[in-house]
Each structure stands twice: as C-alpha cells, then as structure tokens.
XYZ file of C-alpha atoms in Angstrom:
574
model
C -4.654 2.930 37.384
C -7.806 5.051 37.197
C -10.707 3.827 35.118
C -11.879 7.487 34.781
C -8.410 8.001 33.444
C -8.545 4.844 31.545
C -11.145 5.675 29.484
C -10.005 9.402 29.128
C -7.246 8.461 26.974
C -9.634 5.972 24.997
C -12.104 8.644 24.307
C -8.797 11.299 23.664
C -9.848 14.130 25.925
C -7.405 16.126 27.272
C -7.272 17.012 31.234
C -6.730 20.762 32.753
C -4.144 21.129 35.020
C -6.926 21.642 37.623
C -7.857 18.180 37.192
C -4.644 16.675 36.957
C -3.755 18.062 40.291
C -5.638 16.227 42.573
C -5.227 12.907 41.561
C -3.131 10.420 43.021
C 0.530 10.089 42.358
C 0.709 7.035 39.899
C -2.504 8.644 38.170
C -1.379 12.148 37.461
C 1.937 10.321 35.823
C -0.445 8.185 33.589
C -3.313 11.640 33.172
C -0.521 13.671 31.535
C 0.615 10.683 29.424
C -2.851 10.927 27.805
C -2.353 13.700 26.566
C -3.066 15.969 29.589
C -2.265 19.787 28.991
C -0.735 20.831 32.102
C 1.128 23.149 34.032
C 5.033 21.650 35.677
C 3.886 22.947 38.902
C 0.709 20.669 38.390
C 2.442 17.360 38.256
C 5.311 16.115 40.279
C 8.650 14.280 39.037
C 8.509 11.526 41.811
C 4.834 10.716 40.335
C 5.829 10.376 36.630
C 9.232 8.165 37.981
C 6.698 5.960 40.004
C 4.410 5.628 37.172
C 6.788 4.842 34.621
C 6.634 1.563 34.862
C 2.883 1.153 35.005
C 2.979 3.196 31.452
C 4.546 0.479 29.859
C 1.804 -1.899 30.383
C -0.041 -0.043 28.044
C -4.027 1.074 27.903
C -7.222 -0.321 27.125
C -6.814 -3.659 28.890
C -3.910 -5.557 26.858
C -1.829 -8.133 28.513
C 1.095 -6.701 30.745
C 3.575 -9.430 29.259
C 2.675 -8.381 25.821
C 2.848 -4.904 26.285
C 5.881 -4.944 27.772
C 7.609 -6.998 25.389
C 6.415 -4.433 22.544
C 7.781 -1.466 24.639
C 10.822 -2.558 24.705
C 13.660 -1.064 27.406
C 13.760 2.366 28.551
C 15.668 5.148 26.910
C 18.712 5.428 28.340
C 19.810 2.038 27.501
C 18.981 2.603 23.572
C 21.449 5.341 23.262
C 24.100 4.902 19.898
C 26.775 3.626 20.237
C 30.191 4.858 18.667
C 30.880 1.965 16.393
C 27.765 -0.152 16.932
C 26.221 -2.701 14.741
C 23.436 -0.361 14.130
C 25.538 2.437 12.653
C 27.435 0.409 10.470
C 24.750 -0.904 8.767
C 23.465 2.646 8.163
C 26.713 3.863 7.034
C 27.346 0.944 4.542
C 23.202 1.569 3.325
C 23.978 4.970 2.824
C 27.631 4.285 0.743
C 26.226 1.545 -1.332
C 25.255 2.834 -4.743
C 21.398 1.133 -4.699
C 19.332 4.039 -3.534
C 20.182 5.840 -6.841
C 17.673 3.100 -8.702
C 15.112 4.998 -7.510
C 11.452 3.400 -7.114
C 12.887 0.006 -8.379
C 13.436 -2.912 -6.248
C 16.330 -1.659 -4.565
C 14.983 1.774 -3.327
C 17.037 2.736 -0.624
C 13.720 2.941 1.438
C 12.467 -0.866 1.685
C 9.190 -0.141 1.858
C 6.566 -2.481 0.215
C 6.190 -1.406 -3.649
C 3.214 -0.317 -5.237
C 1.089 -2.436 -7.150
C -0.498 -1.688 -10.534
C -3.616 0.530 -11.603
C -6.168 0.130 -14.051
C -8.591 2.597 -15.376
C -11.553 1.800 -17.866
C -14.210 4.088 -19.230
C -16.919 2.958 -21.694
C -19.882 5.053 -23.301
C -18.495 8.336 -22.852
C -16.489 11.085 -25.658
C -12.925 11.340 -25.327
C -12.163 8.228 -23.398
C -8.679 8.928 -24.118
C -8.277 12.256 -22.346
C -10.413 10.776 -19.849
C -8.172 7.835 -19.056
C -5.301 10.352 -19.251
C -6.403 12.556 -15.960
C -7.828 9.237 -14.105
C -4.188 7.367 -14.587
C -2.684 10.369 -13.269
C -4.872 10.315 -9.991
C -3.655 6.321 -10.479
C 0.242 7.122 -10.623
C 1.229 6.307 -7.048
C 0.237 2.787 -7.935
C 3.112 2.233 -10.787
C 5.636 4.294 -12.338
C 7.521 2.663 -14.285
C 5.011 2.509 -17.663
C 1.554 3.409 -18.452
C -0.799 2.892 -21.642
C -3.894 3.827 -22.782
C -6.184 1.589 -25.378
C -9.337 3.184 -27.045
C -12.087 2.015 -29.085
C -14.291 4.008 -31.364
C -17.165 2.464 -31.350
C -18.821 3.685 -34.324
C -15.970 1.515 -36.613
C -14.699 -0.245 -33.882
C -11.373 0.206 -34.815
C -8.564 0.140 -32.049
C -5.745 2.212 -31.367
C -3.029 2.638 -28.333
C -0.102 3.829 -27.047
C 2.329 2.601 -24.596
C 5.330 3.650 -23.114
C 7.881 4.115 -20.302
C 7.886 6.515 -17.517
C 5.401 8.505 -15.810
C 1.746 9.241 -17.554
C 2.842 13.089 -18.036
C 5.608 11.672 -20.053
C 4.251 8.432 -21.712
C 1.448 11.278 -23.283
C 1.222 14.017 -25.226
C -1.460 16.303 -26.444
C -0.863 14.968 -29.920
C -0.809 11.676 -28.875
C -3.731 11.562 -26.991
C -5.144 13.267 -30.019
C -4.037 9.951 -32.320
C -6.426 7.876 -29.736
C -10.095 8.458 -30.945
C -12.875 6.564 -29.297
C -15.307 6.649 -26.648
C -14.106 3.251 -24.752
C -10.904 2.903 -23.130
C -8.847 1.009 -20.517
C -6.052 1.995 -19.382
C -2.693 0.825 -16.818
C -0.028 2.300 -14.519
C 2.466 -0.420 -13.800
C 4.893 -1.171 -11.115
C 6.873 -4.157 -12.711
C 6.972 -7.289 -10.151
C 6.369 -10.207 -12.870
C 8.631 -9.616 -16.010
C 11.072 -7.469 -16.885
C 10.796 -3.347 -16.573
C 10.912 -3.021 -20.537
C 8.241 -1.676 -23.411
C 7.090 -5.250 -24.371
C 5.334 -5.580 -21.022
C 3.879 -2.288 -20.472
C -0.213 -3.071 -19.954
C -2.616 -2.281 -22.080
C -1.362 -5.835 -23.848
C -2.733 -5.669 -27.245
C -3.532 -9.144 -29.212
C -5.078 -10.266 -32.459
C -7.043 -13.462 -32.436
C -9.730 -14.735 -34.551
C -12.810 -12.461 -33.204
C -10.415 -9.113 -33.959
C -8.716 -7.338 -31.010
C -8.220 -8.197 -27.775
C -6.792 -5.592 -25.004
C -6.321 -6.430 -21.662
C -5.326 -5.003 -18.297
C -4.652 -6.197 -14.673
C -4.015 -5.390 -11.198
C -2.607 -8.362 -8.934
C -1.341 -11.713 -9.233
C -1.966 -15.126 -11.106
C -0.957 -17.378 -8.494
C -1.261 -20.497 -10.829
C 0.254 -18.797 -14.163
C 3.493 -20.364 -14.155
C 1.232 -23.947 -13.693
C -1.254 -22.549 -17.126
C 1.932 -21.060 -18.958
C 3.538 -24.470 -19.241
C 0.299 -26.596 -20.158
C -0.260 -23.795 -23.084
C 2.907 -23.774 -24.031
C 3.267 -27.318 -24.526
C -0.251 -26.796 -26.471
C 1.557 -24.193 -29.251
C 0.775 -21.110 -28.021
C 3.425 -19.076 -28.128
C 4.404 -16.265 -25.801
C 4.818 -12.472 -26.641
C 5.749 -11.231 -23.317
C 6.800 -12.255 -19.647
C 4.474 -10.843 -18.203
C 1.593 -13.313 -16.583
C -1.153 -11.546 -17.685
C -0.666 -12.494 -20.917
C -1.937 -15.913 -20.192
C -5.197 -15.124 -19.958
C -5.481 -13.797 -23.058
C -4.176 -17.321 -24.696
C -7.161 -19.223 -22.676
C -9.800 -16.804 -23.911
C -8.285 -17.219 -28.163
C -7.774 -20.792 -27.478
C -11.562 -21.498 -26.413
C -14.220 -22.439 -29.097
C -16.732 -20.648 -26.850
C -18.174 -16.673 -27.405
C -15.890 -14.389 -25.941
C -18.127 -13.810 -23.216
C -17.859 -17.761 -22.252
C -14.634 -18.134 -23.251
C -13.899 -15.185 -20.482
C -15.966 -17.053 -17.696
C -13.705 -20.063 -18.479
C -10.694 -18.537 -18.396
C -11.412 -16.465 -15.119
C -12.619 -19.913 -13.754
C -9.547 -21.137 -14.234
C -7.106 -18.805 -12.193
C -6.226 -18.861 -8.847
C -4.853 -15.450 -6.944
C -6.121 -11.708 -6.349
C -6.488 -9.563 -9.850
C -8.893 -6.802 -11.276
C -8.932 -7.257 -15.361
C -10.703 -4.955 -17.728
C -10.662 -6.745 -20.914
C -12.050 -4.997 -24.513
C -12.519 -6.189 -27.848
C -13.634 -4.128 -30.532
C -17.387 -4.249 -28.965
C -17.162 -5.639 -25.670
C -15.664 -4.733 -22.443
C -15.533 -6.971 -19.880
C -14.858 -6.016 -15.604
C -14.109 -9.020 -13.301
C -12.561 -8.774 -9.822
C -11.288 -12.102 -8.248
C -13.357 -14.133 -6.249
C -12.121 -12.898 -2.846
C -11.896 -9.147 -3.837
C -8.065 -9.038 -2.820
C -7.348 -5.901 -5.359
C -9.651 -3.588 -5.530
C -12.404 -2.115 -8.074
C -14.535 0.564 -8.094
C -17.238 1.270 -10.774
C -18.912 5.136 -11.731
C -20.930 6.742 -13.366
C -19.712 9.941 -16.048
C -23.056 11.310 -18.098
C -24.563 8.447 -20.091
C -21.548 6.161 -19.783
C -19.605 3.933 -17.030
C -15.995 3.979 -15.770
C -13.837 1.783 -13.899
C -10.968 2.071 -11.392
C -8.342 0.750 -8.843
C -9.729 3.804 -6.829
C -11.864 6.432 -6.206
C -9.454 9.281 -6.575
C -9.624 8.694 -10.314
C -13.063 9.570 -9.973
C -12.816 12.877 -8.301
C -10.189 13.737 -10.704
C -12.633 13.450 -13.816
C -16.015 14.471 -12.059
C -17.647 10.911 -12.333
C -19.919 9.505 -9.802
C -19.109 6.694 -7.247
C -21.434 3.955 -8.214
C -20.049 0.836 -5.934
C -17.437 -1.422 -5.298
C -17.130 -4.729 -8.153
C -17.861 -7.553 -6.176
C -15.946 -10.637 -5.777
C -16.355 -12.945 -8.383
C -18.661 -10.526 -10.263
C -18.069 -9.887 -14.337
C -19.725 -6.868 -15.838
C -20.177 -7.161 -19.344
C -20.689 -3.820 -21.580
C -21.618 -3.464 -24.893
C -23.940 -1.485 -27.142
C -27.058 -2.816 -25.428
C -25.318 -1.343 -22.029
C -24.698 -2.680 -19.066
C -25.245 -6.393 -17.739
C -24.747 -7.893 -14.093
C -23.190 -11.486 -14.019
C -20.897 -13.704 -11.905
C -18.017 -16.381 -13.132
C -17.936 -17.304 -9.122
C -19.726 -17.260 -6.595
C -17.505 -15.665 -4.713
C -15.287 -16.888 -1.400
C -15.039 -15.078 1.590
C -14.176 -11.051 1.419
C -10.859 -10.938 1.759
C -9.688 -7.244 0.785
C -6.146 -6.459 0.983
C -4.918 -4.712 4.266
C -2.103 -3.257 2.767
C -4.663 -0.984 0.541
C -5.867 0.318 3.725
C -2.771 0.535 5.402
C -0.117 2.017 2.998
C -0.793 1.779 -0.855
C -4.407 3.494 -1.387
C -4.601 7.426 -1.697
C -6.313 8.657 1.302
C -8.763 10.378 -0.145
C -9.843 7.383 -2.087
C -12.859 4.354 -0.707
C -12.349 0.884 -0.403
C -15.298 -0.887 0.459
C -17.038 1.975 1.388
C -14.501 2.738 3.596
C -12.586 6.020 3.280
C -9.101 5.252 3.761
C -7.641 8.615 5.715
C -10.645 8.176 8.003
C -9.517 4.444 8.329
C -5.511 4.866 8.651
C -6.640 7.750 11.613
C -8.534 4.987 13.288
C -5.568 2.954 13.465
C -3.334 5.718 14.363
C -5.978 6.421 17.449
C -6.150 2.696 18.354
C -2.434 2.461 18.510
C -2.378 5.093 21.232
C -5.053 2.931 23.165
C -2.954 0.192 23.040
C 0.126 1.728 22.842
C 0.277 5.297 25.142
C 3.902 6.551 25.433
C 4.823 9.522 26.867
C 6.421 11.879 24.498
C 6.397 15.777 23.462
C 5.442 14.895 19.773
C 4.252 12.969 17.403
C 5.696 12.754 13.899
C 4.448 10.734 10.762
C 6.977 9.306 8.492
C 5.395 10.888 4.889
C 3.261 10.598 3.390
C 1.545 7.290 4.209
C 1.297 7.332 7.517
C 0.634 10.945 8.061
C -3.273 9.966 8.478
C -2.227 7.420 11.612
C 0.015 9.899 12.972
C -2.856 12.834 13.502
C -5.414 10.115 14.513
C -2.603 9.281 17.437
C -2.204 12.660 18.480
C -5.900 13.295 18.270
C -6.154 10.448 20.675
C -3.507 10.980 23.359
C -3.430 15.052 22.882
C 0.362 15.371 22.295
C 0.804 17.946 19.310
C 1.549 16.516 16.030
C 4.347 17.943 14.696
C 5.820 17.792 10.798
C 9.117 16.593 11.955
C 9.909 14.683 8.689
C 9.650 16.453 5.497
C 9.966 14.116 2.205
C 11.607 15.639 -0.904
C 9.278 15.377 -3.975
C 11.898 16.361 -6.297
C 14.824 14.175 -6.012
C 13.109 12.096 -8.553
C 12.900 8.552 -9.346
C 16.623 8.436 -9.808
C 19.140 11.107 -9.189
C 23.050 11.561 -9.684
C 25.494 10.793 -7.201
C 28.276 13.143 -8.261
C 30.340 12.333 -4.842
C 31.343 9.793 -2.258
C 30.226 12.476 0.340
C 26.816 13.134 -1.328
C 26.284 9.432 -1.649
C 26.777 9.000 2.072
C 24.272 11.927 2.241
C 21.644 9.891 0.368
C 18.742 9.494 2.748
C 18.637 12.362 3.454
C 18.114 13.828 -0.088
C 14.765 12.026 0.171
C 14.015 12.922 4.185
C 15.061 15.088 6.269
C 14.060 15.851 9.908
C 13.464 19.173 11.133
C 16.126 20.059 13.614
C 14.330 22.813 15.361
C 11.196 20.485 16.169
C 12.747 17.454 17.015
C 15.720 18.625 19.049
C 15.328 18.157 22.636
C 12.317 16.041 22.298
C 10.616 13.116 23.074
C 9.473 12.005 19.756
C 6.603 9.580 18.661
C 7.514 8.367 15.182
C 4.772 6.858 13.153
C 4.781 4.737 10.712
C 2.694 2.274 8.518
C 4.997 -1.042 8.372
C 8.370 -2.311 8.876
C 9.793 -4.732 6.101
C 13.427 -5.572 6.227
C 14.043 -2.646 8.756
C 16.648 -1.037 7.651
C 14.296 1.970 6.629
C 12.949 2.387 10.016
C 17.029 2.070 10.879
C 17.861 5.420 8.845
C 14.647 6.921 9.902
C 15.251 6.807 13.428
C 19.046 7.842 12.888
C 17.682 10.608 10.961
C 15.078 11.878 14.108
C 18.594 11.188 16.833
C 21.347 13.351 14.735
C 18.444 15.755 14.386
C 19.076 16.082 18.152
C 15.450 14.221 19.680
C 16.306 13.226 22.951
C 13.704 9.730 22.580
C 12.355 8.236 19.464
C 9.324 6.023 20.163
C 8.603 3.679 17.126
C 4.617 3.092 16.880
C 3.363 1.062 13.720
C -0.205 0.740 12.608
C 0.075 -2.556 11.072
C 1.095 -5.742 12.677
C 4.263 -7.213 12.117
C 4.616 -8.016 8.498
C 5.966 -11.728 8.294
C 4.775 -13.177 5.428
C 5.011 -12.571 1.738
C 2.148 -11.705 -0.164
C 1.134 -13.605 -3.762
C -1.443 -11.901 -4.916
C -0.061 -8.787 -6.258
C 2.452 -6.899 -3.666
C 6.151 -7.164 -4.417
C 7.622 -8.505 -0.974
C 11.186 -10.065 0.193
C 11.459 -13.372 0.601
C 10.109 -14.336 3.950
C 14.049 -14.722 5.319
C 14.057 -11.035 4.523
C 11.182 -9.908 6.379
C 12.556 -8.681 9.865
C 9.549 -9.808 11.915
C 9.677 -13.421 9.709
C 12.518 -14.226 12.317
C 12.921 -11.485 15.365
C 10.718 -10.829 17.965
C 9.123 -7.112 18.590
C 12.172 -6.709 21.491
C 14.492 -8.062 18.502
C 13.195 -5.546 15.846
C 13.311 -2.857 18.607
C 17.181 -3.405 18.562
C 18.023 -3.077 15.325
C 15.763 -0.101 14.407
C 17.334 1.872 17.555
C 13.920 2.757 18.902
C 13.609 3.407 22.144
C 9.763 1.670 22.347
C 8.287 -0.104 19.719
C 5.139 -1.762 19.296
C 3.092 -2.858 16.271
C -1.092 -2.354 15.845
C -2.487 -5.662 16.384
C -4.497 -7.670 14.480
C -7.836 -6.709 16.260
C -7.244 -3.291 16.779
C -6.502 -3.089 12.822
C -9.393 -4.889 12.105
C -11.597 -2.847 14.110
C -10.449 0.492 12.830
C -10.773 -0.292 8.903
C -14.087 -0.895 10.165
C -14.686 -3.206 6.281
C -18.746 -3.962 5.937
C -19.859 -7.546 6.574
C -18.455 -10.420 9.230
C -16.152 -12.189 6.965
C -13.158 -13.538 8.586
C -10.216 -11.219 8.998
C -13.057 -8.491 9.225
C -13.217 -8.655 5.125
C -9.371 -7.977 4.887
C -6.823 -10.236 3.576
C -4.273 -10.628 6.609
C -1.872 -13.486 5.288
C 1.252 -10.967 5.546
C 0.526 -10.929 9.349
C -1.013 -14.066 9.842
C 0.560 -16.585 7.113
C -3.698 -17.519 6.639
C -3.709 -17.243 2.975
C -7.421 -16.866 1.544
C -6.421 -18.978 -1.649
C -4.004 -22.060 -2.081
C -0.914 -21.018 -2.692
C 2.521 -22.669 -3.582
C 5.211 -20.976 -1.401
C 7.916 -22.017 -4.142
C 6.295 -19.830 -6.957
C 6.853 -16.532 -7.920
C 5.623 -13.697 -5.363
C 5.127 -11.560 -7.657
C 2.372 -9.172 -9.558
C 1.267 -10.029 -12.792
C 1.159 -6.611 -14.342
C-alpha cells in the first residue's frame, strides 16, 4: 500500500475525490477506507474487491497474522442464524428475570461496576452542603449509599448521616441543615466487599479512646481478610463487613498518636485505596503506594478539599491543586496543612480502567484529561484497526469519547446510533413476559433510520463476559445495519482486578479463555479487534516512564503491581 496513504489515515485527513482518482487500484480501495470523501464515479468496485483483503491487515505497521486474527472473517459468513447458539443465549438473557436488579451485580449489561467515591473538604463554611454538590458530581462511582460526616471545628463535635440510595435521596435540605461544621468527608458506594445494607454505608463512624474516628475509602485491602483474623483473635470485635473497617481497629489498637498510629496502620496494608480519615481535629489524606485509585487535592477560599475526581471540583468552584501522590499522607489540622509520606512509594501504577471506562470525562487523572485521553484511544484504534464502514457508533456513554476520536481519525461520520435510556432507573417493573423479553432494549435502543442499510463501526470500551456486546450487536442487526464492526479501546480484559473493581471470576472473563477470532463468534461481530497494550499506553499519554506507562495493566496483562493471593476476595473494600 501507499505510504502517502499510510500516513494519511494516521494523521486523519480526508482525500477529495480528485485525489482519490488517480491512484492505483489497491490504493484508492484502501484511500476511501481512510476516511476519503468521495464521489462513486471516483472509485471503482473491482478496486475496493481487490483491496479487501489488504484492509484487513490493518494500518500503521502491525503484524499481518495479528491483524488478521483480530478482524476476524468477512461479513457474509457472520450472518444470524435462525436458531443459532448466539440467539439463544440472547433470548434466554433477555427472559431471565436478572436485568430488573438494576446496577447490582447482575445488571443485565455485564459491564465492569463502578467503584466507590470519596469527597473531603477541610477549612471551609458549610462543608456539608459542600460535600453534598461534590458527591453528586461523584455519583457515577456508587449508587447504592452515600454519607456525609462533618466536624465543627470550633467544639469539635461530630455529626453524620448515612443512608441508602442515591445522594438526592440519602439528603435533604433539613438534613444537611442537622450537619454543622466546616470539615467533612464524605462517600458514594458501589458495594463489592459486604453486604448492600445501612451498616456498611461509608462514612464508618467509631469511638475509641482519642474521641471520634470517621473514615472513608476507595479500593481494596488486598490483605484484610489476613489483618481481620489476627485482630480478631486479639478481641477486637467487628461492627461491619465491610474491610475498611479494619483499619480503623489498627489505628485504636496502637499506643502511638493518631498521626503514628495512622502511618502504622497504612504501613501495614497491601492493595490500591484512597482513605480520608477525621477525628474531631485531624484529617488525614493517604493514597496507596502505587496510586492505583485515584486522588485529587484543591483549593476552595482559605480551605482544602479532596476528591476521587476533578468533576467534584468544577461542580463547587474549587481550584485543581494536584494529584496525592503515591504513598503520600497529608495531615490537616488547625495549624494547616503538612506534606508527609508513610511510603516511599512503588512504581506509578494508575488504574487503566479510570481512563478507560469509570472516570467522568471531563474529569483529570494524572494530569491527564480523560475525554482527551479515551479520543486518543478511539483514534489509535483506527490506526491499528481501519475498517471500512458508513458509520461509526459509540455504545453510551463511556465510550462515546473513543468513538468521535475514531471517526475524527478515519473521516467516516459519527453517528448517534445507540441512544441509552436515563430513566428506566436502577430497577424497573416487569409487568409482562413480553416486556421482559423486551428488556434491553428499555435501556438501549438503536436508531433504525441511521443504522439501517449500513455498515456500522460499533465502539466500545471493554468486553467482560460478552454477552453485553452479544445484545448490543443484536440490537445494531434487527435495527436493519447491514455490517457491525466491533472495535474496543482496551485490550482484552482477562484478568480480575483486586484492588477495588468488582470483576467475574477469571473463568468468566470471555477473553480469560477464547481467542479474539473466538470472542468474535459469540458477540456476532462481523470484525473485531481490541486496542493493544501499546497503543493504550501511548494514548493515555500518563507523565513519567514507569512501567505500564504509569497505568496499572494486570486485567490485560495478569502483571499485578502488588502481591496478591488469587484465592482472596476480588473485591472493593468500600
């Protein structure tokens, strides 16, 4: 193929039809694959049947073999078939009553739950109202229970609320009201470790011999269960399930300060977590030593604040100050704020998954702005990825980002040929057998008048069990598109993650045991290929040379950043 072409498509411009005309056969087929706007007259059908095969190898230099094996076989042969395997499995997804649990483990759509969120503010009037708006910015991250502790600092006296459901819910203006104080932390939770129930809704609140002690997490104690059992056999006695609670036993159990008693205890576990811990004069920040979940600190007037992402910030009118570094613990109290460390810190190993699917994309990570990030990936799947096709469509709302930065790249129009319903809910009725059947799409529907008749591109951000991708595709084919080519901007997603996302069990995870051709089968997809490892790395773009280019990659590459005991629970400890 042409190297003028070659890089045309790598730098996303799009070819006249004047241009497109003169070039050889094989080129002009691969030209208006990148995206070429051109006229029918311009381009001949014997040069787009001759280059089809060369398209499959792919663009920007990847291995034939590979590519090929990620495209899959051509379209006719991926047709449905009256009675298949494929069908049935959709048919008996949609009849099965699960998908009416909503968000909960069993959400019809198997995508990769959200984690937890955390929200802290200290120095500033009406931390309550405060943490209020910046948990709502949060809510994406949990939604099964939220809470809100405050401090006044003039008595020091605590007070919180907790409860289940959404944050608009969980508070009132009478309740937020009851919550004087101008220090806070507050949680959004998404249960993975312990039960969905009152009891473990974060803030946890304790009393111990120094007064009150609050404490919130995002993430996962990958040595809890290990610590649980040794206190346990010590005396201390449990109030909760939840494994967060354990760190507030090694802090009351230590004769140290709190401060040292904090280091200690922080020293002591093993996994990815963000904690904001208060007492009635103190609040303490600490992100893990590898920076696996992330914090961000602020500024708001004369006083600090503290989140699981920026978009709290923007929602309050605080000031991005920087990321909390890994291993660092701020400690704030009425002589402000001081700088220290309870590790040195390991390598940066950020979670990918933040950039790829659970952060808000108009949120920062590391700098790094997120939409601007999941675009890059969307473009650098079309460089190593080109199909030809008449649109592109993003499965919402994740993946949206990826899907523009993919058209961007190749020139085919993105289209909104998936529309998600915001108001079914976390759980709705299922008043019949027929509507049941109709589930999925009372969540998604495709858009029969852009998808029929076309060549489609779907977009998305990961496959997990891939049944979702199943129903999606179904969805895009009874809509009437003639091709559905499946494009995902992560790598295959193998591995289960400890350190705070709630994944299958590894036998559950499609890619654990198929192979891309494999996967490509069951979803239906015509093509399919996954982003790979470099080209992910390479569009997050994370600051510094660490290994994994600062990301955490163990769900694609089983290389976990931290020992971990592949018995033990794989779950989050909010």
């Amino acid at each position: 193929m042409s190297d003028e072409v070659n890089i045309a498509v790598q730098l996303g411009s799009r070819y006249g039809a004047a241009d497109v005309a003169g070039m050889p056969g094989g080129t002009v087929g691969f030209a208006a694959k990148a995206g070429a706007q051109t006229d029918a007259s311009a381009l001949s059908t014997a040069a787009f049947a001759a280059d089809a095969t060369a398209m499959q190898v792919g663009v920007g230099g990847s291995a034939p073999a590979r590519l090929a094996s990620a495209t899959g076989r051509s379209s006719h042969s991926a047709a449905v078939r009256p009675g298949s395997e494929e069908l049935r499995t959709v048919s008996q997804a949609w009849e099965q009553s699960h998908y009416n649990e909503g968000i909960g483990r069993d959400d019809m759509f198997d995508k990769l739950k959200e984690e937890c969120g955390v929200f802290g503010v200290f120095g500033t009037p009406n931390a309550a109202s405060l943490s209020y708006y910046g948990l709502h910015a949060l809510q994406h991250r949990g939604e099964e229970s939220s809470g809100v502790c405050t401090v006044d600092s003039a008595s020091g006296s605590f007070a919180y609320h907790r409860g289940m459901g959404l944050v608009k819910e969980v508070f009132t203006t009478d309740i937020l009201a009851s919550l004087p104080g101008d220090r806070a932390i507050g949680h959004v939770r998404y249960s993975t470790s312990g039960a969905s129930q009152l009891g473990n809704a974060q803030p946890l609140i304790f009393k111990y011999r120094d007064g009150d002690l609050a404490v919130a997490t995002n993430g996962n104690i990958v040595n809890a269960p290990s610590i649980r059992r040794e206190l346990e056999n010590m005396g201390s006695i449990f109030q909760t399930t939840s494994d967060t609670e354990v760190i507030a036993h090694l802090i009351a159990r230590s004769p140290k300060d709190f401060v040292s008693a904090a280091k200690d205890a922080l020293q002591r576990i093993i996994g990815g977590f963000a904690f904001l811990i208060m007492t009635n004069e103190r609040l303490l920040v600490a992100s893990d030593p590898n920076g696996l979940r992330p914090l961000v600190m602020g500024r708001l007037g004369d006083g600090y604040v503290f989140a699981s992402e920026t978009c709290a910030f923007e929602t309050i009118g605080a000031e991005y100050v920087r990321d909390v570094q890994p291993g660092e613990l701020l400690i704030l109290d009425k002589d402000g704020l001081q700088e220290d460390r309870f590790d040195q810190g390991g390598r940066r190993a950020s979670c990918a998954m933040e950039y790829i699917y659970f952060a808000r994309p108009d949120s920062d990570i590391n700098e790094v702005n997120i939409h601007t990030a999941r675009k890059q990936m969307g473009r650098q799947l079309a460089i190593e990825a080109f199909v030809d096709a008449d649109i592109v469509v993003g499965v919402p709302d994740s993946s949206i980002s990826a899907a523009i930065g993919y058209a961007e790249q190749t020139g085919i129009p993105y289209e909104m040929g998936l529309i998600k319903n915001k108001y079914s809910g976390r759980t709705f009725i299922q008043p019949s057998q027929e509507l049941r059947e109709k589930g999925v799409k009372m969540k998604l529907s495709a858009v029969r008048k852009i998808v029929q008749g076309k060549r489609v591109v779907m977009i998305d951000d990961s496959i997990v069990r891939g049944t979702t991708s199943l129903r999606i595709v179904t969805l895009l084919r009874e809509a009437g598109a003639k091709e559905v080519h499946v494009r995902i901007s992560s790598p295959p997603f193998a591995n289960p993650c400890y350190y705070g996302i709630d994944t299958p069990d590894r036998r559950e995870l499609i890619a654990s045991s198929k192979t891309v051709e494999e996967i490509r089968e069951a979803i239906n997809a015509d093509t399919l290929y996954f982003l790979s490892a470099e080209g992910l790395i390479d569009a997050a773009s994370v600051p510094g040379n660490d290994k994994g280019g600062g990301m955490c990659l163990a769900c694609f590459t089983n290389e976990y950043p931290t020992p971990v005991d592949e018995n033990s629970d794989k779950s989050c400890s909010c």
